[in-house]
Amino acid sequence: MPAPRNRKHILVPGRPKAAPYKPYGKDIPEKKVPPPEGRTRHGEALTHALNVAVVEATQRRAEVDFDVHGAEPGLYVQFESQPGVPLQLSSLEDIRQGIELVAVTHAQTEEPEPRRIERATVFVPDGKVTHFLKRFEDYAKSAPKAKKERRHEDMLDPVATLRLATLRGLWTDATEVYPQDNEVIWWEVWLRRQDGSELARLMEFAVHQSLAVASRRLQFEDRIVTLVRASPARLSASIDVLNDVAEVRKAKEVATGIVDSSPVEQADWGRDLLGRTTPASARAPAVCILDTGVNRGHPLLSASLQAADCHAFDTEWGTHDHHGHGTEMAGLALFGDLTPHLASRQPVPLRHHLESVKILPPEGKNPPDLYGAITADAVNRVEIQAPERRRCFSMAISTTDGRDRGQPTSWSAAVDALAAGRMFDPSTQGLEYLDDGVDAARRLFVLCAGNVGELHVNHIENSDTDSIHDPGQAWNALTVGGFTEKAVINDPTWSHMSPVARPGELSPWSTTSLLFAEAWPIKPDVVFEAGNVMKSAKGEVDFPCPDLSLLSTYFRPAEQSFVLSWATSAATAQAARLSSFIAAEYPTLWPESVRALLVHSAEWTSQMRASLQGASGKRARARLVRRYGFGVPNSDRALRSANDALTLIAQASIRPFEEGKMREIQFFELPWPRAVLQGLGGARVRLRVTLSYFIEPNPGRRGWKHRHRYASHGLRFDVKGRTESMEEFRKRLNQKALEDGERRPSYGGDSDKWYLGEQSRNRGSLHSDILEGCSAADLAERGVIAVYPVSGWWKDQPRRDRSEQGARYALIVSIETPGVEADIWTPVAEEVGLPVDTEQ
């Protein structure tokens, strides 16, 4: 069981060591899947294993003393990869023949240095086994290949073995929550949609096995999800006689909304919550809402939003909320989704305040080219009012299209300039800086990704072809997309409809950056709950459904207290809330660090990972990130470490260039739990690194077409290899570390072990990656991280290069020891001088 997250993250003291720097030329080695020893023997072994699986399936089916009418006979075959090699998942299914890939899971080898194993469970109808036997036969041929002859090496080289699958082979939830053999739980059972009789067959099976089946279910294009109460022992027969099951998970509890209650009842709910709420201290940070204004007269907001902190771009507009969107955002930014707070009896201590700048007019629209100036003016107003206050700017408005496809605009460039601490003349074509930027205060902007132009039942494809909206492509901003866990309907009004998105999947509202050119930033950075929408049997989309929406504050509380909320604007407000939690917990962190820590805490849901099960490799993973960002942030991970989950935070400044050349590289020799990790030996551990910095956009230009001409500089990180000495690490990265005539060390790093790798993660000004398949003993020797520059307009324009003033960055490094009882936090805390006698 993981240790509780009750330890502070550790801020790394001291400065990194700098050295003169000169990069090597690019050298990207080609990675090939190692073939097994003897393809003939391997093909024969796979043939034998499949024949054995067929016999075992027949025997298991005979042991069940009943049949299910209409069930398609077949078997589930589980393919297992070679260690460290991904399967070619798309090659394992053939939908035309009814052969379907239904579940993908992962495991680790028990080697001293564990490697990742991929397992794919495939349903094969009776009579279709020959599909694989023929491929195994072709693969095993020893004669020279004829022209255009297929031997299926790409498909079968990665396969180590195959076997008849068990119920556990269909389990796609967390490994640690799989029940004991006779433990009775509620299961989410995902059925393959085939002929419309799937539920009838499940009910017939449940009668034979004396299982309870819930009355509610979700229906997707190719799946039906329902709840079944059973033990693994009782449910396991389903894969032998039912053959409709695609995957199984542990069922989740879902809260319901109260928006349909009367105004009087809503007011009572609000008063109860207000009585349990404690406002933040005077020195707490703030979320500044840039929107339609905020009604600070709402009882739940008034104590957190002072009149002096309400502003408007045009004073004639007034600071009140003329539309309702700003007050809705304020409620979410302060409380998050109100539903769990209203349903609870727990106290609610607030950790931040609110500010508001009205940037949208009561009537008509602002000219598009004016938004950069309006954003700059909004920043200026709140900073004059409260210059010492720490804050983030939450802007849940955007343009209505994604035609920029990642290219900077005047609005996104203005956000980047403001985030980097620069002030500029917004009347010029581009950006003409008005300050020298010395010791400028950096700013954190939290922006919405923007919503799709039209909702569609094929929502993933719809989102993938609708790009992030301006200014969401800003390099320095935290851009927020939407996902949803809301897919359970309790309101009978909607019983004739079903949710569009599966739980854990992208929200139907969210846009993506899959259409961006590779050079532009990965967006969104993260995703938060954005709600779901409904679809009818005819494919018509409708919303809002209270059970699939969030709840926030209504701008006319005399009429009603609460309002439903959804889409990427709701997700953005929640992200701003968590960023303020981080700022309150760690007052010395820079905006670059707050952004990094929020992203660093994010993880992809199992549904997100499964959505790309037909693809493999780092390019496919890069597409996953451009759809989902780095996943769903977790407040516990963002705010605290644990004894077995250590997070280190380093803040530093580097001088990238000098006279048009690279200037320096920096090495962090981190406080590292080396002895503890060595003691854990081959235990599997997890390393994650996130690097965050703010670039300056090139002033005086429009239509920036190349990243190096737009961004002032770029930074990269690398981690010392297990077998490298410090000297070898320096020489591998830095040509200037070599002696005259000395060659670069042959060790090429371990990019293949990182989840994304250098080519995919190095986009924009925020880079995060996870080192997989790493043993504790391996990680013990990796406590040094290098940060070094890459090109930018500062380098190309030496007269305007501001490298001498330093380019700030934040480096977040975390180690986790899942499944292993170990204290890696305490020795590091002792090394840096933190008290460890009491839990924090």
Short mmCIF file of C-alpha atoms in Angstrom, two decimals, residues 240-671:
data_model
loop_
_atom_site.label_atom_id
_atom_site.label_comp_id
_atom_site.label_asym_id
_atom_site.label_seq_id
_atom_site.Cartn_x
_atom_site.Cartn_y
_atom_site.Cartn_z
CA ASP A 240 -15.73 -19.48 -21.93
CA VAL A 241 -19.49 -19.48 -22.62
CA LEU A 242 -20.42 -15.83 -23.18
CA ASN A 243 -17.63 -14.41 -25.34
CA ASP A 244 -19.19 -10.92 -25.41
CA VAL A 245 -16.87 -9.56 -22.72
CA ALA A 246 -14.22 -7.09 -23.90
CA GLU A 247 -12.80 -5.90 -20.58
CA VAL A 248 -13.58 -5.69 -16.87
CA ARG A 249 -12.84 -3.05 -14.23
CA LYS A 250 -13.81 -2.24 -10.67
CA ALA A 251 -16.97 -0.11 -10.52
CA LYS A 252 -16.79 3.51 -9.28
CA GLU A 253 -19.10 5.65 -7.20
CA VAL A 254 -20.42 8.84 -8.88
CA ALA A 255 -22.04 11.88 -7.22
CA THR A 256 -25.22 13.51 -8.54
CA GLY A 257 -26.17 17.18 -8.86
CA ILE A 258 -28.79 19.28 -7.04
CA VAL A 259 -29.41 21.98 -9.63
CA ASP A 260 -33.06 20.96 -10.03
CA SER A 261 -33.92 21.87 -6.45
CA SER A 262 -35.99 25.01 -5.81
CA PRO A 263 -34.37 28.47 -5.30
CA VAL A 264 -35.22 28.29 -1.59
CA GLU A 265 -33.60 24.89 -1.25
CA GLN A 266 -30.56 26.06 -3.18
CA ALA A 267 -30.21 29.03 -0.86
CA ASP A 268 -30.33 26.66 2.13
CA TRP A 269 -27.62 24.51 0.57
CA GLY A 270 -25.52 27.63 0.01
CA ARG A 271 -25.93 28.89 3.57
CA ASP A 272 -24.91 25.52 4.94
CA LEU A 273 -21.75 25.52 2.82
CA LEU A 274 -20.99 29.12 3.75
CA GLY A 275 -21.20 28.21 7.43
CA ARG A 276 -18.52 25.55 6.88
CA THR A 277 -16.24 27.78 4.78
CA THR A 278 -13.22 29.65 6.15
CA PRO A 279 -11.79 32.45 3.93
CA ALA A 280 -8.10 32.49 3.10
CA SER A 281 -5.61 34.62 5.00
CA ALA A 282 -4.86 38.15 3.82
CA ARG A 283 -1.47 37.13 2.37
CA ALA A 284 -2.84 34.20 0.38
CA PRO A 285 -2.46 34.11 -3.41
CA ALA A 286 -5.30 34.89 -5.81
CA VAL A 287 -6.88 33.69 -9.01
CA CYS A 288 -7.57 36.64 -11.30
CA ILE A 289 -10.61 35.93 -13.50
CA LEU A 290 -10.39 37.61 -16.92
CA ASP A 291 -13.96 37.30 -18.19
CA THR A 292 -17.38 38.98 -18.13
CA GLY A 293 -16.96 40.34 -14.61
CA VAL A 294 -17.91 38.63 -11.34
CA ASN A 295 -20.89 39.29 -9.08
CA ARG A 296 -19.17 39.59 -5.72
CA GLY A 297 -22.61 39.80 -4.11
CA HIS A 298 -22.97 36.05 -4.32
CA PRO A 299 -22.82 34.83 -0.70
CA LEU A 300 -20.22 32.16 -1.49
CA LEU A 301 -17.89 34.64 -3.23
CA SER A 302 -18.18 37.91 -1.30
CA ALA A 303 -15.64 37.13 1.43
CA SER A 304 -13.04 36.09 -1.17
CA LEU A 305 -13.47 38.94 -3.65
CA GLN A 306 -13.06 42.48 -2.38
CA ALA A 307 -14.63 45.43 -4.22
CA ALA A 308 -11.18 46.97 -4.77
CA ASP A 309 -10.14 43.82 -6.63
CA CYS A 310 -12.91 44.14 -9.25
CA HIS A 311 -11.84 45.96 -12.44
CA ALA A 312 -12.92 46.52 -16.05
CA PHE A 313 -10.95 47.25 -19.21
CA ASP A 314 -13.44 50.04 -19.97
CA THR A 315 -14.75 51.74 -16.84
CA GLU A 316 -18.05 52.47 -18.60
CA TRP A 317 -18.74 48.74 -18.75
CA GLY A 318 -18.93 48.45 -14.95
CA THR A 319 -17.35 45.60 -13.03
CA HIS A 320 -20.57 43.59 -12.55
CA ASP A 321 -21.18 40.32 -14.42
CA HIS A 322 -23.50 41.07 -17.34
CA HIS A 323 -23.51 37.51 -18.71
CA GLY A 324 -22.94 34.98 -15.93
CA HIS A 325 -19.83 33.26 -17.29
CA GLY A 326 -17.40 35.17 -15.05
CA THR A 327 -19.28 34.35 -11.85
CA GLU A 328 -19.52 30.73 -12.96
CA MET A 329 -15.74 30.64 -13.43
CA ALA A 330 -15.19 32.33 -10.08
CA GLY A 331 -17.14 29.65 -8.23
CA LEU A 332 -15.14 26.87 -9.84
CA ALA A 333 -11.84 28.69 -9.33
CA LEU A 334 -12.63 29.12 -5.62
CA PHE A 335 -14.36 25.83 -4.73
CA GLY A 336 -14.03 23.53 -7.72
CA ASP A 337 -17.16 21.53 -8.53
CA LEU A 338 -19.63 22.51 -5.83
CA THR A 339 -21.47 19.17 -5.85
CA PRO A 340 -19.20 17.27 -3.41
CA HIS A 341 -18.97 20.31 -1.09
CA LEU A 342 -22.75 20.66 -0.92
CA ALA A 343 -23.24 16.95 -0.32
CA SER A 344 -20.62 16.89 2.44
CA ARG A 345 -20.66 18.07 6.06
CA GLN A 346 -16.91 18.72 6.16
CA PRO A 347 -15.33 22.14 6.76
CA VAL A 348 -13.99 23.95 3.68
CA PRO A 349 -10.86 26.02 4.43
CA LEU A 350 -10.03 28.24 1.45
CA ARG A 351 -6.41 28.87 0.46
CA HIS A 352 -6.71 31.73 -2.02
CA HIS A 353 -8.66 34.83 -2.99
CA LEU A 354 -10.28 36.03 -6.19
CA GLU A 355 -9.69 39.03 -8.44
CA SER A 356 -11.73 40.03 -11.47
CA VAL A 357 -11.11 42.05 -14.61
CA LYS A 358 -13.99 42.45 -17.02
CA ILE A 359 -12.48 42.13 -20.50
CA LEU A 360 -15.65 41.45 -22.50
CA PRO A 361 -18.10 44.28 -23.26
CA PRO A 362 -21.77 44.10 -22.21
CA GLU A 363 -22.77 44.55 -25.85
CA GLY A 364 -21.01 43.62 -29.07
CA LYS A 365 -17.47 42.28 -29.31
CA ASN A 366 -13.94 43.58 -28.95
CA PRO A 367 -11.95 43.92 -32.18
CA PRO A 368 -9.87 40.71 -32.58
CA ASP A 369 -6.53 42.55 -32.77
CA LEU A 370 -7.30 44.33 -29.50
CA TYR A 371 -7.21 41.29 -27.24
CA GLY A 372 -3.45 41.44 -26.69
CA ALA A 373 -3.81 45.02 -25.48
CA ILE A 374 -6.82 44.15 -23.32
CA THR A 375 -4.94 41.29 -21.68
CA ALA A 376 -1.96 43.56 -20.98
CA ASP A 377 -4.24 46.23 -19.52
CA ALA A 378 -5.94 43.67 -17.27
CA VAL A 379 -2.57 42.57 -15.92
CA ASN A 380 -1.56 46.18 -15.30
CA ARG A 381 -4.72 47.03 -13.35
CA VAL A 382 -4.53 44.21 -10.81
CA GLU A 383 -0.77 44.61 -10.33
CA ILE A 384 -1.17 48.31 -9.59
CA GLN A 385 -3.94 47.53 -7.09
CA ALA A 386 -2.03 44.75 -5.28
CA PRO A 387 1.61 44.72 -6.49
CA GLU A 388 2.90 42.23 -3.91
CA ARG A 389 0.15 39.66 -4.27
CA ARG A 390 0.99 36.32 -5.83
CA ARG A 391 -1.57 35.36 -8.47
CA CYS A 392 -2.36 33.40 -11.57
CA PHE A 393 -4.48 34.74 -14.42
CA SER A 394 -7.36 32.50 -15.45
CA MET A 395 -8.75 33.25 -18.91
CA ALA A 396 -11.48 30.87 -20.06
CA ILE A 397 -12.24 32.72 -23.28
CA SER A 398 -10.74 32.24 -26.71
CA THR A 399 -11.39 32.76 -30.39
CA THR A 400 -14.04 30.56 -31.96
CA ASP A 401 -11.77 28.65 -34.34
CA GLY A 402 -8.42 26.87 -34.43
CA ARG A 403 -7.18 28.00 -37.81
CA ASP A 404 -3.81 29.15 -36.44
CA ARG A 405 -2.86 25.49 -35.83
CA GLY A 406 -0.14 26.31 -33.34
CA GLN A 407 1.39 29.33 -35.05
CA PRO A 408 1.76 32.35 -32.77
CA THR A 409 -0.64 35.28 -33.11
CA SER A 410 -0.61 38.77 -31.66
CA TRP A 411 -2.79 37.56 -28.78
CA SER A 412 -0.82 34.41 -27.94
CA ALA A 413 2.47 36.34 -28.31
CA ALA A 414 1.13 38.97 -25.91
CA VAL A 415 0.39 36.24 -23.37
CA ASP A 416 3.91 34.84 -23.84
CA ALA A 417 5.47 38.29 -23.40
CA LEU A 418 3.44 39.02 -20.27
CA ALA A 419 4.25 35.60 -18.79
CA ALA A 420 7.96 36.30 -19.38
CA GLY A 421 7.64 39.55 -17.45
CA ARG A 422 7.76 41.96 -20.38
CA MET A 423 5.60 45.00 -21.05
CA PHE A 424 5.04 46.05 -24.65
CA ASP A 425 3.35 48.56 -26.93
CA PRO A 426 0.25 46.71 -28.22
CA SER A 427 -0.36 49.27 -30.96
CA THR A 428 2.62 48.06 -33.03
CA GLN A 429 2.64 45.23 -35.55
CA GLY A 430 4.02 42.54 -33.31
CA LEU A 431 5.58 43.39 -29.95
CA GLU A 432 7.69 46.44 -29.20
CA TYR A 433 9.02 46.02 -25.69
CA LEU A 434 8.76 49.03 -23.41
CA ASP A 435 11.04 47.70 -20.65
CA ASP A 436 14.43 46.05 -20.41
CA GLY A 437 13.02 43.06 -18.54
CA VAL A 438 15.56 43.23 -15.71
CA ASP A 439 14.20 41.39 -12.65
CA ALA A 440 10.76 41.43 -14.24
CA ALA A 441 8.00 39.57 -12.42
CA ARG A 442 6.96 36.49 -14.35
CA ARG A 443 3.27 35.65 -14.58
CA LEU A 444 1.32 32.41 -14.78
CA PHE A 445 -1.54 32.33 -17.30
CA VAL A 446 -4.05 29.48 -17.25
CA LEU A 447 -5.89 29.38 -20.58
CA CYS A 448 -8.69 27.24 -21.99
CA ALA A 449 -7.95 25.01 -24.96
CA GLY A 450 -11.21 26.13 -26.55
CA ASN A 451 -14.32 24.12 -27.42
CA VAL A 452 -15.12 22.19 -30.57
CA GLY A 453 -17.18 24.09 -33.11
CA GLU A 454 -19.91 21.45 -33.19
CA LEU A 455 -20.56 18.48 -30.92
CA HIS A 456 -20.56 15.07 -32.54
CA VAL A 457 -21.15 11.47 -31.49
CA ASN A 458 -17.75 10.57 -32.98
CA HIS A 459 -16.21 12.94 -30.49
CA ILE A 460 -12.56 11.77 -30.53
CA GLU A 461 -12.29 12.21 -34.30
CA ASN A 462 -14.14 15.49 -33.94
CA SER A 463 -11.71 16.76 -31.30
CA ASP A 464 -8.65 15.53 -33.18
CA THR A 465 -9.62 17.66 -36.18
CA ASP A 466 -10.53 20.81 -34.22
CA SER A 467 -7.36 22.60 -33.14
CA ILE A 468 -6.63 24.49 -29.94
CA HIS A 469 -8.10 27.99 -30.19
CA ASP A 470 -6.14 31.24 -29.97
CA PRO A 471 -4.48 32.14 -27.56
CA GLY A 472 -4.26 28.58 -26.22
CA GLN A 473 -1.16 27.89 -28.32
CA ALA A 474 0.87 30.33 -26.18
CA TRP A 475 4.17 28.70 -25.24
CA ASN A 476 4.32 29.99 -21.67
CA ALA A 477 0.71 29.47 -20.66
CA LEU A 478 -0.77 26.43 -18.95
CA THR A 479 -3.37 25.40 -21.52
CA VAL A 480 -6.23 23.28 -20.20
CA GLY A 481 -8.34 20.80 -22.11
CA GLY A 482 -11.21 18.68 -20.89
CA PHE A 483 -11.77 15.04 -19.99
CA THR A 484 -14.69 13.46 -18.14
CA GLU A 485 -15.45 10.79 -15.57
CA LYS A 486 -19.15 11.66 -15.68
CA ALA A 487 -21.04 8.90 -17.47
CA VAL A 488 -23.63 7.59 -14.99
CA ILE A 489 -27.20 8.87 -15.44
CA ASN A 490 -29.56 8.98 -12.46
CA ASP A 491 -32.09 11.46 -13.84
CA PRO A 492 -34.98 9.49 -15.45
CA THR A 493 -35.58 12.43 -17.79
CA TRP A 494 -32.53 11.30 -19.74
CA SER A 495 -33.15 7.54 -19.59
CA HIS A 496 -33.74 7.42 -23.37
CA MET A 497 -30.25 8.76 -24.07
CA SER A 498 -26.68 7.67 -23.37
CA PRO A 499 -23.41 9.55 -22.74
CA VAL A 500 -21.17 10.28 -25.72
CA ALA A 501 -17.78 9.91 -24.00
CA ARG A 502 -16.63 6.93 -21.99
CA PRO A 503 -15.51 7.58 -18.42
CA GLY A 504 -11.85 8.58 -18.32
CA GLU A 505 -11.91 9.71 -21.95
CA LEU A 506 -11.54 13.13 -23.57
CA SER A 507 -14.59 15.34 -23.04
CA PRO A 508 -16.63 15.88 -26.23
CA TRP A 509 -16.02 19.62 -25.77
CA SER A 510 -12.22 19.57 -25.89
CA THR A 511 -9.96 20.62 -28.76
CA THR A 512 -6.49 19.17 -29.38
CA SER A 513 -3.21 19.98 -31.15
CA LEU A 514 -2.98 16.93 -33.42
CA LEU A 515 -3.15 19.23 -36.44
CA PHE A 516 -0.28 21.40 -35.17
CA ALA A 517 3.02 21.13 -37.00
CA GLU A 518 5.50 19.14 -34.89
CA ALA A 519 7.60 22.23 -34.18
CA TRP A 520 4.84 23.91 -32.16
CA PRO A 521 4.05 23.27 -28.49
CA ILE A 522 2.21 20.22 -27.19
CA LYS A 523 -1.25 21.44 -26.18
CA PRO A 524 -3.27 21.10 -24.04
CA ASP A 525 -0.78 20.76 -21.21
CA VAL A 526 -3.28 19.02 -18.91
CA VAL A 527 -6.98 18.14 -18.81
CA PHE A 528 -9.56 18.62 -16.07
CA GLU A 529 -13.19 17.54 -15.72
CA ALA A 530 -15.24 19.26 -18.43
CA GLY A 531 -18.45 17.26 -18.35
CA ASN A 532 -20.11 14.99 -20.86
CA VAL A 533 -23.01 15.26 -23.34
CA MET A 534 -25.82 12.93 -24.36
CA LYS A 535 -26.77 11.21 -27.60
CA SER A 536 -30.00 9.68 -28.81
CA ALA A 537 -30.47 6.44 -30.70
CA LYS A 538 -30.56 8.55 -33.87
CA GLY A 539 -27.16 10.07 -33.12
CA GLU A 540 -28.51 13.46 -32.02
CA VAL A 541 -26.40 15.23 -29.38
CA ASP A 542 -27.96 17.11 -26.47
CA PHE A 543 -26.87 18.85 -23.25
CA PRO A 544 -26.76 19.83 -20.45
CA CYS A 545 -27.60 16.81 -18.34
CA PRO A 546 -27.18 17.61 -14.62
CA ASP A 547 -25.57 14.23 -13.91
CA LEU A 548 -22.92 14.92 -16.57
CA SER A 549 -22.14 18.53 -15.62
CA LEU A 550 -20.35 20.43 -12.88
CA LEU A 551 -22.01 22.83 -10.47
CA SER A 552 -20.97 26.43 -9.84
CA THR A 553 -22.21 29.83 -8.64
CA TYR A 554 -24.96 31.68 -10.53
CA PHE A 555 -24.53 35.36 -11.27
CA ARG A 556 -28.05 36.26 -10.05
CA PRO A 557 -28.22 34.61 -6.62
CA ALA A 558 -31.60 36.19 -5.88
CA GLU A 559 -33.04 33.96 -8.61
CA GLN A 560 -31.02 30.80 -7.93
CA SER A 561 -27.75 30.01 -6.21
CA PHE A 562 -26.21 27.49 -8.58
CA VAL A 563 -25.76 26.85 -12.27
CA LEU A 564 -24.58 23.91 -14.34
CA SER A 565 -21.12 24.26 -15.87
CA TRP A 566 -19.20 22.36 -18.54
CA ALA A 567 -16.62 22.52 -21.34
CA THR A 568 -12.97 23.67 -21.30
CA SER A 569 -13.82 26.91 -19.50
CA ALA A 570 -14.92 24.88 -16.46
CA ALA A 571 -11.75 22.80 -16.73
CA THR A 572 -9.62 25.96 -16.85
CA ALA A 573 -11.07 27.41 -13.65
CA GLN A 574 -10.33 24.17 -11.81
CA ALA A 575 -6.74 24.21 -13.06
CA ALA A 576 -6.31 27.78 -11.81
CA ARG A 577 -7.62 26.65 -8.43
CA LEU A 578 -4.99 23.91 -8.14
CA SER A 579 -2.23 26.29 -9.22
CA SER A 580 -3.22 28.56 -6.33
CA PHE A 581 -3.09 25.61 -3.94
CA ILE A 582 0.51 25.03 -5.03
CA ALA A 583 1.38 28.73 -4.66
CA ALA A 584 -0.14 28.76 -1.17
CA GLU A 585 1.72 25.60 -0.13
CA TYR A 586 5.09 26.76 -1.49
CA PRO A 587 5.26 30.59 -1.40
CA THR A 588 8.81 30.76 -2.83
CA LEU A 589 7.99 28.92 -6.05
CA TRP A 590 8.18 30.82 -9.32
CA PRO A 591 5.29 30.76 -11.82
CA GLU A 592 7.48 28.51 -13.98
CA SER A 593 7.68 26.08 -11.05
CA VAL A 594 3.96 26.16 -10.28
CA ARG A 595 3.20 25.30 -13.91
CA ALA A 596 5.79 22.52 -13.83
CA LEU A 597 4.50 20.98 -10.60
CA LEU A 598 0.90 20.96 -11.81
CA VAL A 599 1.90 19.18 -15.03
CA HIS A 600 4.28 16.89 -13.14
CA SER A 601 1.38 15.62 -11.01
CA ALA A 602 -0.70 14.62 -14.03
CA GLU A 603 -1.27 11.07 -15.23
CA TRP A 604 -3.19 9.55 -18.13
CA THR A 605 -6.29 7.54 -17.32
CA SER A 606 -6.46 3.90 -18.41
CA GLN A 607 -9.06 4.90 -21.01
CA MET A 608 -6.67 7.45 -22.50
CA ARG A 609 -3.93 4.86 -22.81
CA ALA A 610 -6.34 2.32 -24.28
CA SER A 611 -7.55 4.76 -26.92
CA LEU A 612 -4.26 4.31 -28.78
CA GLN A 613 -4.02 0.55 -28.32
CA GLY A 614 -3.88 0.07 -32.09
CA ALA A 615 -0.67 2.09 -32.36
CA SER A 616 2.75 1.79 -30.77
CA GLY A 617 6.03 3.64 -30.47
CA LYS A 618 6.97 7.13 -29.45
CA ARG A 619 5.24 8.84 -32.38
CA ALA A 620 1.95 7.31 -31.26
CA ARG A 621 2.64 8.41 -27.70
CA ALA A 622 3.35 11.92 -28.92
CA ARG A 623 -0.11 11.93 -30.51
CA LEU A 624 -1.57 10.83 -27.18
CA VAL A 625 0.01 13.83 -25.50
CA ARG A 626 -1.28 16.21 -28.20
CA ARG A 627 -4.78 14.93 -27.48
CA TYR A 628 -4.76 14.57 -23.69
CA GLY A 629 -1.84 16.75 -22.63
CA PHE A 630 0.13 15.10 -19.84
CA GLY A 631 -3.10 13.81 -18.32
CA VAL A 632 -5.20 14.64 -15.28
CA PRO A 633 -3.41 16.48 -12.44
CA ASN A 634 -3.72 15.10 -8.93
CA SER A 635 -3.77 17.56 -6.04
CA ASP A 636 -2.18 15.14 -3.56
CA ARG A 637 0.74 14.50 -5.92
CA ALA A 638 1.04 18.20 -6.72
CA LEU A 639 1.17 19.29 -3.09
CA ARG A 640 2.96 16.58 -1.15
CA SER A 641 5.57 13.86 -1.29
CA ALA A 642 5.50 10.61 0.65
CA ASN A 643 8.16 8.42 2.24
CA ASP A 644 8.09 6.26 -0.90
CA ALA A 645 7.41 9.10 -3.39
CA LEU A 646 10.00 11.85 -3.33
CA THR A 647 9.66 15.07 -5.33
CA LEU A 648 12.60 17.48 -5.68
CA ILE A 649 12.17 21.06 -6.92
CA ALA A 650 15.09 23.06 -8.29
CA GLN A 651 14.94 26.68 -9.47
CA ALA A 652 17.87 28.16 -11.35
CA SER A 653 18.96 30.50 -14.12
CA ILE A 654 21.15 29.73 -17.13
CA ARG A 655 22.95 31.99 -19.64
CA PRO A 656 22.19 30.29 -22.97
CA PHE A 657 24.25 32.28 -25.51
CA GLU A 658 27.21 34.58 -25.96
CA GLU A 659 28.08 36.41 -29.20
CA GLY A 660 25.86 34.12 -31.26
CA LYS A 661 27.20 30.88 -29.81
CA MET A 662 26.16 28.46 -27.09
CA ARG A 663 27.45 29.64 -23.75
CA GLU A 664 26.94 27.20 -20.88
CA ILE A 665 25.57 23.88 -19.72
CA GLN A 666 24.54 23.25 -16.11
CA PHE A 667 24.71 20.09 -14.00
CA PHE A 668 22.54 19.45 -10.95
CA GLU A 669 24.09 16.96 -8.56
CA LEU A 670 20.84 16.34 -6.73
CA PRO A 671 20.44 15.21 -3.13
#
